[in-house]
Coordinates of C-alpha atoms and ligand atoms in Angstrom, one line a residue:
X1 CA -20.6 9.7 8.8
X2 CA -21.2 7.9 5.5
X3 CA -20.1 4.7 4.5
X4 CA -17.5 5.9 2.4
X5 CA -15.6 8.2 5.4
X6 CA -15.3 5.5 8.1
X7 CA -13.8 3.4 5.9
X8 CA -11.3 6.1 4.8
X9 CA -10.6 6.7 8.2
X10 CA -10.2 3.2 9.3
X11 CA -9.6 3.1 13.2
X12 CA -4.9 1.8 14.0
X13 CA -4.9 -1.0 15.9
X14 CA -2.2 -3.5 15.9
X15 CA -0.3 -6.3 18.7
X16 CA 2.2 -3.6 17.9
X17 CA 0.2 -0.5 18.8
X18 CA -1.1 -2.3 21.7
X19 CA 1.9 -3.5 23.4
X20 CA 3.7 0.8 23.0
X21 CA 0.2 2.1 25.0
X22 CA 0.7 -0.4 27.6
X23 CA 4.2 0.8 27.9
X24 CA 3.0 4.2 27.9
X25 CA 0.3 3.3 30.7
X26 CA 2.3 1.2 32.9
X27 CA 4.7 3.7 32.8
X28 CA 7.8 1.1 31.5
X29 CA 8.9 4.5 29.0
X30 CA 7.5 8.1 29.7
X31 CA 8.2 8.1 26.0
X32 CA 8.7 5.8 23.0
X33 CA 11.5 6.3 20.3
X34 CA 11.1 4.1 16.6
X35 CA 13.7 4.2 13.9
X36 CA 13.6 3.6 10.3
X37 CA 16.5 1.6 9.4
X38 CA 17.1 0.9 5.8
X39 CA 19.8 -0.7 4.4
X40 CA 20.8 2.1 1.5
X41 CA 21.4 -0.6 -1.4
X42 CA 18.6 -0.3 -3.4
X43 CA 15.3 2.2 -3.7
X44 CA 12.7 1.8 -1.3
X45 CA 9.8 -0.3 -2.1
X46 CA 5.8 -0.1 -0.8
X47 CA 7.0 -2.5 1.7
X48 CA 9.3 -0.7 3.1
X49 CA 6.0 1.8 3.0
X50 CA 4.6 -0.2 5.2
X51 CA 7.7 -0.2 8.2
X52 CA 7.6 4.0 7.7
X53 CA 4.8 4.4 7.8
X54 CA 4.8 2.1 11.3
X55 CA 7.6 4.1 13.0
X56 CA 6.7 6.8 11.7
X57 CA 3.2 6.5 12.8
X58 CA 3.6 5.3 15.9
X59 CA 6.1 8.4 16.9
X60 CA 3.2 10.7 15.9
X61 CA 0.6 9.5 17.3
X62 CA 2.1 9.2 20.6
X63 CA 3.8 11.7 20.8
X64 CA 7.3 10.0 20.4
X65 CA 10.5 10.3 17.9
X66 CA 11.2 8.4 15.0
X67 CA 15.2 8.1 14.0
X68 CA 15.9 7.7 10.5
X69 CA 19.1 5.4 10.7
X70 CA 21.1 5.0 7.8
X71 CA 22.5 0.5 8.2
X72 CA 25.6 1.4 6.3
X73 CA 28.2 -1.5 8.0
X74 CA 28.1 -3.3 4.6
X75 CA 30.7 -0.4 3.1
X76 CA 30.8 -3.2 -0.8
X77 CA 27.1 -2.3 -1.6
X78 CA 26.2 1.3 -0.6
X79 CA 26.3 4.5 -2.7
X80 CA 25.0 7.6 -1.7
X81 CA 22.4 8.0 -4.7
X82 CA 19.8 5.3 -2.5
X83 CA 21.2 7.2 0.7
X84 CA 19.2 10.6 -1.0
X85 CA 16.6 8.3 -3.1
X86 CA 15.4 7.0 0.6
X87 CA 15.2 10.2 2.2
X88 CA 13.6 12.0 0.1
X89 CA 11.0 9.0 -0.7
X90 CA 10.4 9.0 3.7
X91 CA 9.6 13.5 3.8
X92 CA 7.6 12.3 -0.3
X93 CA 5.4 9.7 2.2
X94 CA 4.6 12.6 4.5
X95 CA 7.7 11.4 7.3
X96 CA 10.3 13.4 8.5
X97 CA 12.3 11.8 11.2
X98 CA 14.2 13.5 14.6
X99 CA 17.6 15.3 14.3
X100 CA 19.8 14.6 11.7
X101 CA 19.3 11.5 9.9
X102 CA 21.5 9.1 11.7
X103 CA 24.1 6.1 10.3
X104 CA 25.1 3.3 12.1
X105 CA 28.7 4.2 11.1
X106 CA 28.4 7.3 13.2
X107 CA 29.2 4.4 15.9
X108 CA 32.4 2.6 14.4
X109 CA 34.4 3.3 17.4
X110 CA 31.5 2.6 19.9
X111 CA 31.3 -0.8 18.2
X112 CA 34.9 -1.1 17.9
X113 CA 34.6 -0.4 21.9
X114 CA 32.1 -3.1 22.6
X115 CA 34.2 -5.9 20.7
X116 CA 37.2 -5.7 22.5
X117 CA 34.8 -5.0 25.9
X118 CA 33.8 -9.3 24.5
X119 CA 37.1 -10.0 24.1
X120 CA 38.3 -8.9 27.1
X121 CA 34.9 -10.9 29.5
X122 CA 36.1 -13.5 27.3
X123 CA 33.2 -13.3 25.0
X124 CA 34.7 -13.2 21.7
X125 CA 37.9 -14.7 19.8
X126 CA 39.4 -14.0 16.6
X127 CA 38.7 -17.7 14.2
X128 CA 41.1 -17.9 11.4
X129 CA 38.8 -20.3 9.6
X130 CA 37.8 -20.0 6.4
X131 CA 33.8 -18.9 5.7
X132 CA 33.6 -22.2 4.5
X133 CA 35.1 -24.3 7.4
X134 CA 33.2 -21.8 9.5
X135 CA 29.8 -22.8 7.6
X136 CA 31.2 -26.4 7.7
X137 CA 31.9 -26.2 11.6
X138 CA 28.8 -24.7 12.6
X139 CA 26.5 -27.9 12.0
X140 CA 23.1 -27.6 10.5
X141 CA 19.6 -27.5 12.1
X142 CA 19.3 -30.8 13.4
X143 CA 23.2 -31.2 13.9
X144 CA 24.8 -29.7 16.6
X145 CA 28.2 -27.4 15.4
X146 CA 31.6 -28.0 16.7
X147 CA 34.6 -26.1 19.0
X148 CA 36.4 -24.2 16.1
X149 CA 40.4 -24.7 17.1
X150 CA 40.9 -20.9 17.5
X151 CA 37.9 -20.6 20.3
X152 CA 40.2 -21.0 23.0
X153 CA 42.6 -18.2 22.1
X154 CA 44.0 -16.6 25.1
X155 CA 42.6 -13.1 25.6
X156 CA 45.6 -10.9 24.9
X157 CA 46.2 -12.5 21.7
X158 CA 42.8 -12.3 21.0
X159 CA 43.4 -8.7 21.4
X160 CA 46.4 -8.5 19.7
X161 CA 45.4 -9.9 16.4
X162 CA 41.7 -7.8 16.6
X163 CA 44.2 -4.7 16.6
X164 CA 46.4 -6.2 13.8
X165 CA 43.1 -7.0 11.7
X166 CA 42.1 -3.1 12.6
X167 CA 45.7 -2.3 12.0
X168 CA 45.1 -3.6 8.1
X169 CA 47.7 -6.3 8.3
X170 CA 45.3 -9.1 7.1
X171 CA 43.0 -9.8 4.0
X172 CA 40.1 -9.9 3.5
X173 CA 38.8 -13.7 4.7
X174 CA 41.7 -13.9 6.6
X175 CA 40.2 -13.3 10.6
X176 CA 37.0 -12.4 11.7
X177 CA 35.9 -12.0 15.3
X178 CA 33.5 -13.6 16.5
X179 CA 31.1 -13.9 19.6
X180 CA 31.6 -17.5 22.0
X181 CA 28.5 -18.5 23.0
X182 CA 26.8 -21.7 22.2
X183 CA 28.5 -24.3 19.2
X184 CA 25.8 -26.5 20.5
X185 CA 22.6 -24.1 20.7
X186 CA 19.3 -25.3 19.3
X187 CA 19.4 -21.4 17.3
X188 CA 22.1 -21.1 15.0
X189 CA 21.9 -17.2 14.8
X190 CA 24.2 -18.4 18.4
X191 CA 26.4 -20.8 17.2
X192 CA 29.4 -18.1 17.8
X193 CA 28.2 -15.6 14.8
X194 CA 30.5 -13.7 13.1
X195 CA 30.6 -10.2 14.7
X196 CA 33.8 -8.4 13.4
X197 CA 35.0 -8.7 9.4
X198 CA 37.8 -7.6 7.1
X199 CA 36.5 -5.2 4.0
X200 CA 38.6 -3.4 2.2
X201 CA 36.2 -1.7 -0.3
X202 CA 36.0 1.7 0.7
X203 CA 32.8 3.6 3.2
X204 CA 31.2 6.1 1.7
X205 CA 31.6 7.9 4.6
X206 CA 33.7 7.0 6.8
X207 CA 35.9 6.5 3.6
X208 CA 39.5 4.3 4.7
X209 CA 39.4 4.9 8.1
X210 CA 38.3 1.6 9.0
X211 CA 39.1 -2.4 7.1
X212 CA 37.3 -3.7 9.9
X213 CA 33.4 -4.1 9.9
X214 CA 30.5 -4.8 12.5
X215 CA 28.3 -7.1 10.9
X216 CA 24.4 -5.9 10.7
X217 CA 24.0 -8.6 14.2
X218 CA 26.2 -7.0 15.9
X219 CA 25.6 -3.2 15.1
X220 CA 22.1 -3.2 14.8
X221 CA 20.8 -3.1 19.0
X222 CA 23.8 -1.3 19.8
X223 CA 22.9 1.2 17.7
X224 CA 19.2 0.8 18.8
X225 CA 20.7 1.2 22.4
X226 CA 22.6 4.7 21.8
X227 CA 19.6 5.6 19.8
X228 CA 17.9 5.0 23.4
X229 CA 15.2 2.8 20.6
X230 CA 12.6 1.4 22.7
X231 CA 10.0 -0.5 20.3
X232 CA 12.8 -2.0 18.0
X233 CA 10.4 -3.0 15.0
X234 CA 11.7 -5.7 12.5
X235 CA 10.5 -8.2 9.9
X236 CA 9.9 -12.0 10.9
X237 CA 13.1 -13.2 9.6
X238 CA 14.7 -11.2 12.0
X239 CA 12.4 -13.5 15.3
X240 CA 15.2 -15.9 15.8
X241 CA 17.8 -13.1 15.7
X242 CA 16.1 -11.3 18.7
X243 CA 18.7 -13.7 21.6
X244 CA 21.4 -12.6 20.1
X245 CA 20.3 -8.7 19.8
X246 CA 19.1 -10.0 23.4
X247 CA 22.4 -11.1 24.4
X248 CA 24.9 -8.9 23.1
X249 CA 22.5 -6.0 25.4
X250 CA 23.2 -8.1 28.1
X251 CA 26.6 -8.3 28.0
X252 CA 27.7 -5.3 26.9
X253 CA 27.7 -1.4 28.8
X254 CA 24.8 -0.5 26.7
X255 CA 23.1 2.9 27.8
X256 CA 19.4 1.1 27.2
X257 CA 18.2 -2.6 26.9
X258 CA 15.6 -2.2 23.4
X259 CA 13.1 -4.6 22.7
X260 CA 12.6 -6.5 19.4
X261 CA 9.0 -7.1 18.2
X262 CA 8.4 -8.8 14.4
X263 CA 5.7 -7.6 12.1
X264 CA 5.3 -9.8 8.5
X265 CA 6.8 -8.6 5.1
X266 CA 3.9 -7.2 3.3
X267 CA 3.3 -9.3 -0.4
X268 CA 1.7 -7.8 -3.1
X269 CA 0.1 -10.3 -5.9
X270 CA 1.4 -9.7 -9.0
X271 CA 4.2 -7.3 -7.2
X272 CA 7.8 -8.6 -6.5
X273 CA 9.2 -6.3 -3.6
X274 CA 12.4 -7.6 -2.7
X275 CA 15.3 -5.3 -3.0
X276 CA 18.1 -7.7 -4.6
X277 CA 15.1 -8.9 -7.5
X278 CA 14.3 -5.5 -8.3
X279 CA 18.5 -4.5 -8.6
X280 CA 17.9 -7.3 -11.0
X281 CA 15.4 -5.3 -12.5
X282 CA 17.0 -2.1 -13.0
X283 CA 20.5 -3.9 -13.5
X284 CA 19.8 -6.1 -16.3
X285 CA 17.4 -3.1 -17.5
X286 CA 15.0 -4.6 -18.0
X287 CA 12.5 -1.4 -16.7
X288 CA 14.3 2.1 -17.7
X289 CA 15.3 2.3 -14.0
X290 CA 14.9 2.1 -10.1
X291 CA 12.1 5.3 -10.6
X292 CA 10.4 2.9 -13.8
X293 CA 6.4 3.5 -13.3
X294 CA 5.7 -0.3 -13.8
X295 CA 8.1 -1.1 -10.5
X296 CA 6.4 -1.0 -6.9
X297 CA 8.8 1.2 -5.9
X298 CA 8.1 4.5 -3.7
X299 CA 10.0 6.5 -6.8
X300 CA 7.8 4.2 -9.4
X301 CA 4.6 4.9 -7.8
X302 CA 5.3 8.5 -7.4
X303 CA 5.8 8.7 -10.7
X304 CA 3.9 6.9 -12.0
X305 CA 0.9 9.3 -10.1
X306 CA 0.0 7.5 -7.0
X307 CA -0.1 9.7 -3.6
X308 CA 1.1 9.6 -0.6
X309 CA -1.8 9.9 0.5
X310 CA -3.2 6.0 -0.9
X311 CA -0.4 4.8 -0.1
X312 CA -0.7 5.6 3.5
X313 CA -4.3 4.4 3.8
X314 CA -3.2 0.7 1.6
X315 CA -0.5 0.4 4.5
X316 CA -3.0 1.2 7.1
X317 CA -6.0 -1.1 6.1
X318 CA -3.5 -3.7 5.6
X319 CA -2.0 -3.0 8.8
X320 CA 0.6 -5.0 10.7
X321 CA 0.6 -8.5 10.7
X322 CA 3.0 -11.6 13.2
X323 CA 1.8 -14.4 9.4
X324 CA 2.8 -14.2 5.9
X325 CA 0.0 -13.5 3.6
X326 CA -0.5 -11.9 0.6
X327 CA -2.5 -8.8 -0.3
X328 CA -4.5 -8.4 -3.7
X329 CA -3.2 -5.7 -6.0
X330 CA -6.7 -5.1 -6.1
X331 CA -6.4 -4.0 -2.6
X332 CA -3.7 -0.7 -3.6
X333 CA -5.9 -0.1 -6.8
X334 CA -9.0 0.4 -4.6
X335 CA -7.1 2.9 -2.6
X336 CA -5.4 4.9 -5.6
X337 CA -9.0 4.8 -7.4
X338 CA -10.3 6.4 -4.1
X339 CA -8.0 9.0 -4.2
X340 CA -7.9 10.0 -7.5
X341 CA -11.6 10.0 -8.1
X342 CA -12.2 13.4 -5.0
X343 CA -8.9 14.4 -5.9
X344 CA -8.6 14.3 -9.6
X345 CA -9.0 17.0 -12.5
X346 CA -11.7 16.0 -15.2
X347 CA -10.1 17.2 -18.6
X348 CA -10.8 15.6 -21.9
X349 CA -8.1 14.0 -23.9
X350 CA -8.1 11.9 -27.3
X351 CA -5.6 9.1 -27.3
X352 CA -6.1 7.1 -30.6
X353 CA -8.1 10.5 -33.1
X354 CA -10.3 10.2 -35.0
X355 CA -11.0 13.5 -37.4
X356 CA -15.1 14.2 -37.6
X357 CA -16.4 17.1 -39.7
X358 CA -19.3 18.7 -38.7
X359 CA -20.1 19.1 -41.6
X360 CA -23.4 21.9 -40.7
X361 CA -21.0 23.8 -38.2
X362 CA -19.5 27.3 -39.3
X363 CA -16.3 26.9 -40.6
X364 CA -14.0 29.8 -38.4
X365 CA -16.8 29.5 -35.6
X366 CA -15.6 28.8 -31.8
X367 CA -18.2 27.8 -29.5
X368 CA -17.0 27.9 -25.9
X369 CA -18.5 25.1 -23.6
X370 CA -18.7 24.6 -20.1
X371 CA -17.1 21.5 -18.2
X372 CA -16.9 20.5 -15.0
X373 CA -13.7 20.5 -13.6
X374 CA -14.2 17.6 -10.4
X375 CA -17.1 16.2 -10.1
X376 CA -16.1 16.0 -6.5
X377 CA -14.4 19.2 -5.4
X378 CA -16.6 21.4 -2.9
X379 CA -15.1 24.1 -5.6
X380 CA -17.4 23.2 -7.9
X381 CA -15.0 25.0 -10.9
X382 CA -15.7 25.8 -14.1
X383 CA -14.3 26.0 -17.5
X384 CA -14.9 26.3 -20.4
X385 CA -13.9 24.4 -23.8
X386 CA -13.5 25.2 -27.2
X387 CA -15.6 22.9 -29.9
X388 CA -15.1 24.1 -33.7
X389 CA -15.6 22.0 -36.6
X390 CA -13.2 19.8 -37.0
X391 CA -12.9 17.4 -33.7
X392 CA -11.0 14.2 -32.7
X393 CA -12.9 11.4 -31.5
X394 CA -11.4 8.7 -30.5
X395 CA -10.8 5.1 -32.6
X396 CA -13.1 2.6 -30.4
X397 CA -16.0 4.9 -30.3
X398 CA -17.1 4.7 -33.9
X399 CA -18.1 0.8 -35.6
X400 CA -18.8 0.9 -39.1
X401 CA -20.8 -2.6 -37.9
X402 CA -21.8 -2.3 -35.0
X403 CA -23.1 -4.8 -32.5
X404 CA -26.6 -4.7 -30.7
X405 CA -25.2 -2.8 -27.7
X406 CA -23.0 -0.2 -29.0
X407 CA -24.3 3.0 -28.0
X408 CA -21.4 4.5 -29.1
X409 CA -21.3 6.3 -33.0
X410 CA -22.1 4.3 -35.9
X411 CA -23.4 5.1 -39.6
X412 CA -27.1 6.9 -39.3
X413 CA -25.9 6.6 -35.4
X414 CA -26.4 9.5 -32.7
X415 CA -24.6 10.0 -30.0
X416 CA -23.8 13.1 -27.1
X417 CA -20.4 14.3 -26.8
X418 CA -19.2 15.0 -23.4
X419 CA -20.6 18.8 -22.5
X420 CA -21.2 19.9 -26.3
X421 CA -23.9 18.1 -28.0
X422 CA -25.6 15.6 -30.0
X423 CA -24.0 14.4 -33.3
X424 CA -24.9 12.2 -36.1
X425 CA -22.8 10.4 -38.3
X426 CA -23.9 10.7 -42.1
X427 CA -21.1 9.2 -44.0
X428 CA -17.3 8.0 -43.7
X429 CA -14.7 9.1 -45.9
X430 CA -11.8 5.7 -46.1
X431 CA -8.4 6.2 -48.1
X432 CA -7.7 4.0 -51.1
X433 CA -6.8 1.0 -49.0
X434 CA -10.0 1.1 -47.8
X435 CA -9.1 2.9 -44.3
X436 CA -11.0 4.7 -42.7
X437 CA -9.5 8.6 -42.2
X438 CA -12.6 10.6 -41.7
X439 CA -16.4 11.2 -40.7
X440 CA -18.5 13.9 -41.8
X441 CA -21.0 14.1 -39.4
X442 CA -23.7 16.6 -38.3
X443 CA -24.8 18.2 -35.1
X444 CA -28.0 19.6 -33.5
X445 CA -26.9 22.9 -32.4
X446 CA -30.4 22.7 -30.1
X447 CA -28.7 20.1 -28.3
X448 CA -26.0 22.3 -26.5
X449 CA -24.3 21.2 -23.3
X450 CA -26.2 17.6 -23.7
X451 CA -29.4 18.2 -23.6
X452 CA -32.7 17.6 -26.5
X453 CA -35.4 20.1 -26.1
X454 CA -37.8 17.7 -27.8
X455 CA -37.2 15.0 -25.4
X456 CA -35.1 12.6 -27.1
X457 CA -33.0 10.1 -25.8
X458 CA -28.8 9.1 -26.8
X459 CA -27.9 5.9 -24.7
X460 CA -24.1 6.8 -25.4
X461 CA -21.9 10.0 -24.7
X462 CA -18.2 10.2 -25.6
X463 CA -15.3 12.7 -25.4
X464 CA -13.5 14.6 -27.6
X465 CA -11.2 17.3 -28.4
X466 CA -11.5 20.3 -30.9
X467 CA -8.7 19.4 -34.2
X468 CA -7.9 23.6 -33.6
X469 CA -7.4 23.6 -30.0
X470 CA -6.1 20.5 -29.3
X471 CA -2.1 19.5 -28.2
X472 CA -0.3 16.3 -28.7
X473 CA 1.0 14.3 -25.7
X474 CA 2.7 11.0 -25.5
X475 CA 0.9 8.7 -23.4
X476 CA 1.8 5.7 -21.1
X477 CA 0.3 3.2 -20.7
X478 CA 0.6 0.2 -18.6
X479 CA -0.1 -2.8 -18.3
X480 CA 0.2 -5.8 -15.4
X481 CA 4.2 -5.9 -15.6
X482 CA 3.8 -10.0 -14.7
X483 CA 1.4 -12.3 -16.2
X484 CA 1.8 -14.0 -13.4
X485 CA 0.0 -13.4 -10.1
X486 CA 2.7 -14.9 -8.3
X487 CA 5.7 -13.8 -10.2
X488 CA 8.5 -15.9 -9.4
X489 CA 7.3 -18.8 -8.0
X490 CA 7.7 -21.6 -10.4
X491 CA 10.6 -20.3 -12.4
X492 CA 12.8 -17.2 -12.9
X493 CA 10.4 -14.7 -12.1
X494 CA 12.5 -12.5 -14.9
X495 CA 10.0 -15.2 -16.7
X496 CA 7.6 -13.7 -16.3
X497 CA 7.1 -10.2 -17.2
X498 CA 4.3 -9.1 -19.5
X499 CA 6.7 -8.1 -22.6
X500 CA 3.5 -5.6 -23.2
X501 CA 4.0 -4.1 -20.1
X502 CA 3.9 -0.5 -21.8
X503 CA 2.4 0.2 -24.5
X504 CA 3.7 4.1 -26.2
X505 CA 0.6 6.2 -27.6
X506 CA 2.5 9.4 -29.7
X507 CA -0.3 10.8 -31.6
X508 CA -2.6 12.1 -28.9
X509 CA -4.8 15.0 -28.4
X510 CA -5.3 16.6 -25.1
X511 CA -7.9 20.1 -24.3
X512 CA -5.6 23.0 -24.2
X513 CA -6.7 23.6 -20.7
X514 CA -4.5 20.8 -19.6
X515 CA -1.3 23.5 -19.9
X516 CA -2.3 25.3 -17.5
X517 CA -2.0 22.6 -15.1
X518 CA 0.1 22.0 -12.2
X519 CA 2.7 19.4 -13.3
X520 CA 1.9 18.0 -10.2
X521 CA -2.3 17.4 -10.8
X522 CA -3.4 14.2 -10.6
X523 CA -6.2 14.4 -13.3
X524 CA -8.5 12.0 -14.8
X525 CA -9.0 12.1 -18.5
X526 CA -12.7 11.4 -18.8
X527 CA -13.4 8.0 -19.7
X528 CA -10.1 6.6 -20.0
X529 CA -8.6 6.7 -16.7
X530 CA -6.6 8.7 -13.8
X531 CA -3.1 10.0 -15.8
X532 CA -0.1 12.2 -14.4
X533 CA 2.4 13.9 -16.3
X534 CA 5.5 12.3 -17.4
X535 CA 9.2 13.5 -16.1
X536 CA 9.9 13.4 -19.9
X537 CA 7.6 15.9 -20.2
X538 CA 9.3 18.5 -23.1
X539 CA 8.0 22.0 -23.5
X540 CA 6.0 20.7 -26.7
X541 CA 5.3 17.3 -25.9
X542 CA 4.2 16.9 -22.4
X543 CA 4.3 12.9 -21.6
X544 CA 1.7 11.4 -19.5
X545 CA 1.3 7.9 -17.5
X546 CA -1.7 6.2 -16.5
X547 CA -1.4 5.6 -13.7
X548 CA -5.1 3.5 -13.4
X549 CA -7.7 2.8 -15.1
X550 CA -11.0 3.5 -14.1
X551 CA -13.7 1.0 -12.3
X552 CA -14.6 -1.6 -14.9
X553 CA -18.7 -0.3 -15.1
X554 CA -17.9 3.3 -16.1
X555 CA -18.4 2.4 -20.0
X556 CA -21.8 0.5 -19.3
X557 CA -22.9 3.9 -17.3
X558 CA -25.4 5.9 -20.0
Ligands
ATP1 P1 14.1 -6.7 1.0 O1 13.8 -7.7 1.7 O2 13.5 -5.9 0.2 O3 15.9 -7.0 0.3 P2 15.7 -5.4 3.8 O4 14.6 -5.5 4.5 O5 16.5 -5.9 2.9 O6 14.7 -5.9 2.7 P3 16.0 -3.1 4.5 O7 16.8 -1.7 4.0 O8 16.9 -3.8 5.6 O9 15.4 -4.2 3.6 O10 14.9 -2.9 5.2 C1 14.9 -1.5 6.0 C2 13.5 -1.9 6.7 O11 12.4 -2.3 6.3 C3 13.4 -3.2 7.7 O12 12.8 -3.0 9.0 C4 12.9 -4.4 7.3 O13 12.0 -5.7 7.8 C5 11.8 -3.8 7.0 N1 11.2 -3.7 5.1 C6 11.8 -4.6 3.9 N2 10.7 -5.1 3.6 C7 9.3 -5.0 4.3 C8 8.6 -6.3 3.5 N3 7.8 -6.0 2.2 N4 7.2 -5.3 4.2 C9 7.3 -4.1 4.9 N5 8.8 -3.8 5.6 C10 9.8 -4.6 4.5
MG2 MG1 18.5 -6.0 4.4

């Protein structure tokens, strides 16, 4: 195994996998059950990919089960569009869940019964305090909370009012059901947390059946228990909720006792990941939608042309940790380039065209040259590319007054056309305004394929396409979406958005063979970067997203 291969297959080990292994070898569990539990209130981002690869990955590695479960306890914010996109994203990342998609709402009846169970055990009560009063009574980190005056209600009265809540006899905010734990606990989550509240918005799945809904805390662990989850993996902000998670499992007749483990959220430099902020970008129209290729949403990355495999590779390299820390965006970019370097088909395209007329090339002739499709593929496929009297080259590859180290085209200078011939620039044609419109060159027919029989060398190689054969295309170049490596650190993150994050080039010329490629083939436009066909492509005008630039060193190669 060479170095490259070994770094592609990192050994997967982390504190969660170690725990899973020891629970299996001690016989504590025969089969491991995990779940990925998104709240359907937005599209998934690359942080979620870490959680997906962790939960589904572990289940795969140890022959276990991983559920996809929507945490749909908050009807006001949930939408079908999000549910569909989440399912699509999980599948695209290469995973499939056990059985049918699960929903916390599948268990609403059970949760209601368990709430009654707590009331009957004297472990829950209906509170008439307002939300503000509840907050005030809760105390602070340094100050104990106070008991609500309604804390001592009788079991009968509590049951009666809880049923009245369910039957729609109150309005939102009038009453809540709280667990009766400890108002002086050092852990604020244990100061009689709200477990049921009145919400009158219809629910996407249960419609108007309910007007009382369990809170996340009351639903999550119990759903884990119902599903037989063994390792309930969540992010660090839930560590303080763990005692509550365990309190419910102790107090209720649940069928299993799952364990919660916390890991640090993935954070990436130059990137914003929280759903709340992504929602803002979309609703305030700073981007074109959830799948805008500038976003680190799974659908944005997919649309941009980032392969699922590169995302899996990235999260594997990052691994899960118990400590918060930021990962460099450069690591993600490295994984993308690594993958595309192996898999992308090489083609020629000119993004900012400048016409070159080859004066000594016959008028109506087309010469077909051979080009390599992908030097890294074992197939070693070649294709034919047409060369004719007029070609497009990149504007940047010509300079009228070049500095010393400019090895591309300039007056009187010779350059190699990739896969074709050497050409020498003889003349410049300018319009009345003095703008360059065309170059006149001559070619050396002896240099077909790129070498001179007399052994003379040229330093520069540039790309080109034949004018007569080229197709038009639009190309979208994505620059950094934020101007700051830590968007939002010192001000509203919206103010850190780079106003020139999208550059649209509408007059690009691509080699004809591109129309024959499958839509989902990753492409390298030689010398320009990796590209991917966008959904906006029409039959006559393909649109390409630049997934990522090439390594910066490419231009230095002869
Ligand atoms: P956000 O903070 O972006 O709003 P969330 O935690 O509210 O995310 P959920 O839909 O509740 O989003 O998350 C589903 C799962 O993904 C949870 O287990 C959550 O802990 C995990 N997750 C969310 N963000 C990240 C992240 N940045 N890194 C790793 N896991 C994450
Ligand atoms: Mg959440």
